[in-house]
CSV table of C-alpha atoms and ligand atoms in Angstrom, one decimal:
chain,number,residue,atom,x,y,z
A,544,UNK,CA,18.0,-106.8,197.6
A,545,UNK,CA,20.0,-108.4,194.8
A,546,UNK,CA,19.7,-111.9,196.7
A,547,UNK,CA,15.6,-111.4,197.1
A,548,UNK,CA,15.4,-111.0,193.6
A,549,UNK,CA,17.7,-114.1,192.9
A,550,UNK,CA,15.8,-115.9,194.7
A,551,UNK,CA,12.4,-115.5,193.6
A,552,UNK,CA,13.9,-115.9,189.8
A,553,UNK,CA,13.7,-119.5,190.1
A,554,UNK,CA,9.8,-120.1,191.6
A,555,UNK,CA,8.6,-116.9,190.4
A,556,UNK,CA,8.6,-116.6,186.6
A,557,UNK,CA,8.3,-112.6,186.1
A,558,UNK,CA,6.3,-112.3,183.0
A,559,UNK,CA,8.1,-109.4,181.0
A,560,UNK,CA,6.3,-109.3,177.4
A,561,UNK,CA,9.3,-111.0,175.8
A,562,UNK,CA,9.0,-114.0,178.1
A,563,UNK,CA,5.4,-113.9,177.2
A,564,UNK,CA,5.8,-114.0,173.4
A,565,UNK,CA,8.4,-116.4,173.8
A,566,UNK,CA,5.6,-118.6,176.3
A,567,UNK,CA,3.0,-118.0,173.3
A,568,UNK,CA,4.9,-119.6,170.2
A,569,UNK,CA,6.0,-122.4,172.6
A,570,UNK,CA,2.4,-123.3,173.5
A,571,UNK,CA,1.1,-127.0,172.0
A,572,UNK,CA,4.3,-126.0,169.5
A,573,UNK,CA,5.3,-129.7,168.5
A,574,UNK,CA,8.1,-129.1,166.0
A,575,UNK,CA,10.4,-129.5,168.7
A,576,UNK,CA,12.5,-125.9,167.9
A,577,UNK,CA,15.8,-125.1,168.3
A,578,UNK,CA,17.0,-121.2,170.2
A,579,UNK,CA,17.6,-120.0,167.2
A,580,UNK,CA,14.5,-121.1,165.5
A,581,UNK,CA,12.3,-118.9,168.3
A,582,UNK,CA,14.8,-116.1,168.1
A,583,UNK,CA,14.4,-116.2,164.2
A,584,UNK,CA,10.2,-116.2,165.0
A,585,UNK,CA,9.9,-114.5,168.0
A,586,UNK,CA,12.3,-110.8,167.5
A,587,UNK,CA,10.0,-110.5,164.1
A,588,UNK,CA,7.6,-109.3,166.5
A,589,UNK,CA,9.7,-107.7,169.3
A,590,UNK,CA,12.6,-106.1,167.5
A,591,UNK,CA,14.3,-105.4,171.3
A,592,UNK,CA,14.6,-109.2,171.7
A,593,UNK,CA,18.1,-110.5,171.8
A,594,UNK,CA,19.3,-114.0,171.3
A,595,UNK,CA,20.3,-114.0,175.2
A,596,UNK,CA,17.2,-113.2,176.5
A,597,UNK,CA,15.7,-116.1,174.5
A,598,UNK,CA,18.1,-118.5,175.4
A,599,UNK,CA,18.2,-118.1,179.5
A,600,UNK,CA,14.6,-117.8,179.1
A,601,UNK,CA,14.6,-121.2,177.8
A,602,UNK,CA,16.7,-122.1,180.5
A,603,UNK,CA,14.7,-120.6,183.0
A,604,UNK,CA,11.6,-122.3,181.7
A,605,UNK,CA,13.5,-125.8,181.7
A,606,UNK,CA,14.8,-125.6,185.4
A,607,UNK,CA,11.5,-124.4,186.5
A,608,UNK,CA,10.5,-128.1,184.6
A,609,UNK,CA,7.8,-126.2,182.0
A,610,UNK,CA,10.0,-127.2,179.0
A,611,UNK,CA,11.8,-130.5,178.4
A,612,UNK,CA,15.3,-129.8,176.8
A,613,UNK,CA,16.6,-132.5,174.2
A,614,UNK,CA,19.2,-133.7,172.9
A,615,UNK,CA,18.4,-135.4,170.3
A,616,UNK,CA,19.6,-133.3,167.6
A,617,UNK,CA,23.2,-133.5,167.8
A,618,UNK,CA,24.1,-130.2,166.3
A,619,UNK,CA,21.8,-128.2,168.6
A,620,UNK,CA,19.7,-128.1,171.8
A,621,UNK,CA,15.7,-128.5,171.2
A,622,UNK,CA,12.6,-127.5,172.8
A,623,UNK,CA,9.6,-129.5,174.1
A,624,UNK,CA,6.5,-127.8,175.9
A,625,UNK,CA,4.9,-131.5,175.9
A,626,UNK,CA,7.0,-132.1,179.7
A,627,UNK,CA,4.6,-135.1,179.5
A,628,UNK,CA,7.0,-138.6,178.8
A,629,UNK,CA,7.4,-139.7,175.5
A,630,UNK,CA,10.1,-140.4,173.3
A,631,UNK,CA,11.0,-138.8,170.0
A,632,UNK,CA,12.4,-139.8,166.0
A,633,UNK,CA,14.7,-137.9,164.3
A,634,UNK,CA,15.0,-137.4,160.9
A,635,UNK,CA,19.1,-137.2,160.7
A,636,UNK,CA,18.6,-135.5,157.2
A,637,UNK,CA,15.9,-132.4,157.7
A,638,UNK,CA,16.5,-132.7,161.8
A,639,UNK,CA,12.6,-132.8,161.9
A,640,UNK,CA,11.3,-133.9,165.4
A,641,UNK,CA,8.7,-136.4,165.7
A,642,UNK,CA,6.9,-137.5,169.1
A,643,UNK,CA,6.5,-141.2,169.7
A,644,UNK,CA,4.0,-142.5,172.7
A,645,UNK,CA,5.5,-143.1,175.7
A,646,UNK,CA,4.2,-147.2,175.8
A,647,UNK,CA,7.0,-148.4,173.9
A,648,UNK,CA,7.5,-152.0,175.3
A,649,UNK,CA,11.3,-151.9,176.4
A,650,UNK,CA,12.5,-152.9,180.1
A,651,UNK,CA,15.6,-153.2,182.0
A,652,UNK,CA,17.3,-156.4,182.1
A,653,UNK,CA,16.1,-158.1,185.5
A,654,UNK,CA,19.7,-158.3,187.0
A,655,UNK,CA,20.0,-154.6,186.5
A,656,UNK,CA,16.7,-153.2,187.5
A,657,UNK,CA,16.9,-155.5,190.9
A,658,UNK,CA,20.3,-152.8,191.5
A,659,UNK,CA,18.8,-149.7,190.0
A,660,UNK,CA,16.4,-147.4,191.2
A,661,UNK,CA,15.1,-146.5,187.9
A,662,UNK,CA,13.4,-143.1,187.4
A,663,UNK,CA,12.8,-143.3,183.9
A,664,UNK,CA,13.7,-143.5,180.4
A,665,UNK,CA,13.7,-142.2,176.7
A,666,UNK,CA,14.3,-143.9,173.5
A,667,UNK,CA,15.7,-141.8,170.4
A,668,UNK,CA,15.2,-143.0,167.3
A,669,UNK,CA,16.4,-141.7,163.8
A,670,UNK,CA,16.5,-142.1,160.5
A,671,UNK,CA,15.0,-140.3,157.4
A,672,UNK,CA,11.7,-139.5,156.9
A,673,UNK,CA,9.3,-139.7,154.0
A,674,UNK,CA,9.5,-136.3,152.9
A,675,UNK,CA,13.4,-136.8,152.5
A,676,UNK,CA,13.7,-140.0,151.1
A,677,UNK,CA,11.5,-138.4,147.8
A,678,UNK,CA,13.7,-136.1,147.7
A,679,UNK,CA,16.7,-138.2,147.9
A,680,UNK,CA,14.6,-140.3,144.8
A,681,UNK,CA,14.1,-137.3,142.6
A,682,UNK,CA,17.8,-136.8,142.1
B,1155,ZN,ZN1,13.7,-135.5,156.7
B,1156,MN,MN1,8.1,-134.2,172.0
């Protein structure tokens, strides 16, 4: 029985109203959160809700391929419903997220794509954004 249920975890995504509140804030969310950021949002509304069960939802949703996990942020893992490709920018000072279009002109050197089946890539970029570098003015 134990096995059945295993098993239909990873194509079957059982909808308990936690996973669903958790589904909700993610949806067209494009400020790229962090675990804790969705605990901090979502168990305002379900009290119940513990860290874990946010987490290996998360995880959950990323195997099943309906949320793209970066790493961008070195200090923690965040959260992307857009699964379409892009790449992202950093802001190393505020850790804000920003989404860059995918047609970035960059290829492989010819010598190594001629050996390389390539499947493809992502570009991080970082630095500090507007909002910061006022900030870092005003003082
Ligand atoms: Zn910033
Ligand atoms: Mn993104």
């Amino acid at each position: 029985m134990k096995q059945i249920q295993k098993k239909n975890e990873g194509t079957r995504f059982k909808r308990t109203p936690q996973r669903l509140a958790i589904l909700e804030y993610l949806e067209g969310n494009t400020s790229h959160p962090s675990a804790e950021d969705i605990f901090r949002v979502v168990s305002k509304r379900y009290q119940s809700m513990s860290f874990a069960t946010v987490y290996n939802t998360l995880n959950t949703l990323t195997r099943a391929g309906e949320l793209r996990e970066l790493t961008i942020d070195p200090e923690r893992k965040r959260y992307d419903p857009d699964t379409s490709r892009h790449h992202h920018l950093i802001c190393v000072l505020c850790g804000k997220i920003a989404d860059i279009p995918e047609k970035i002109g960059v290829e492989l050197p010819k010598d190594m794509a001629e050996h390389f089946v390539l499947l493809g890539h992502h570009i991080e970029f970082y630095g500090h954004c507007s909002s910061c570098q006022k900030k870092n003015k005003a003082k």
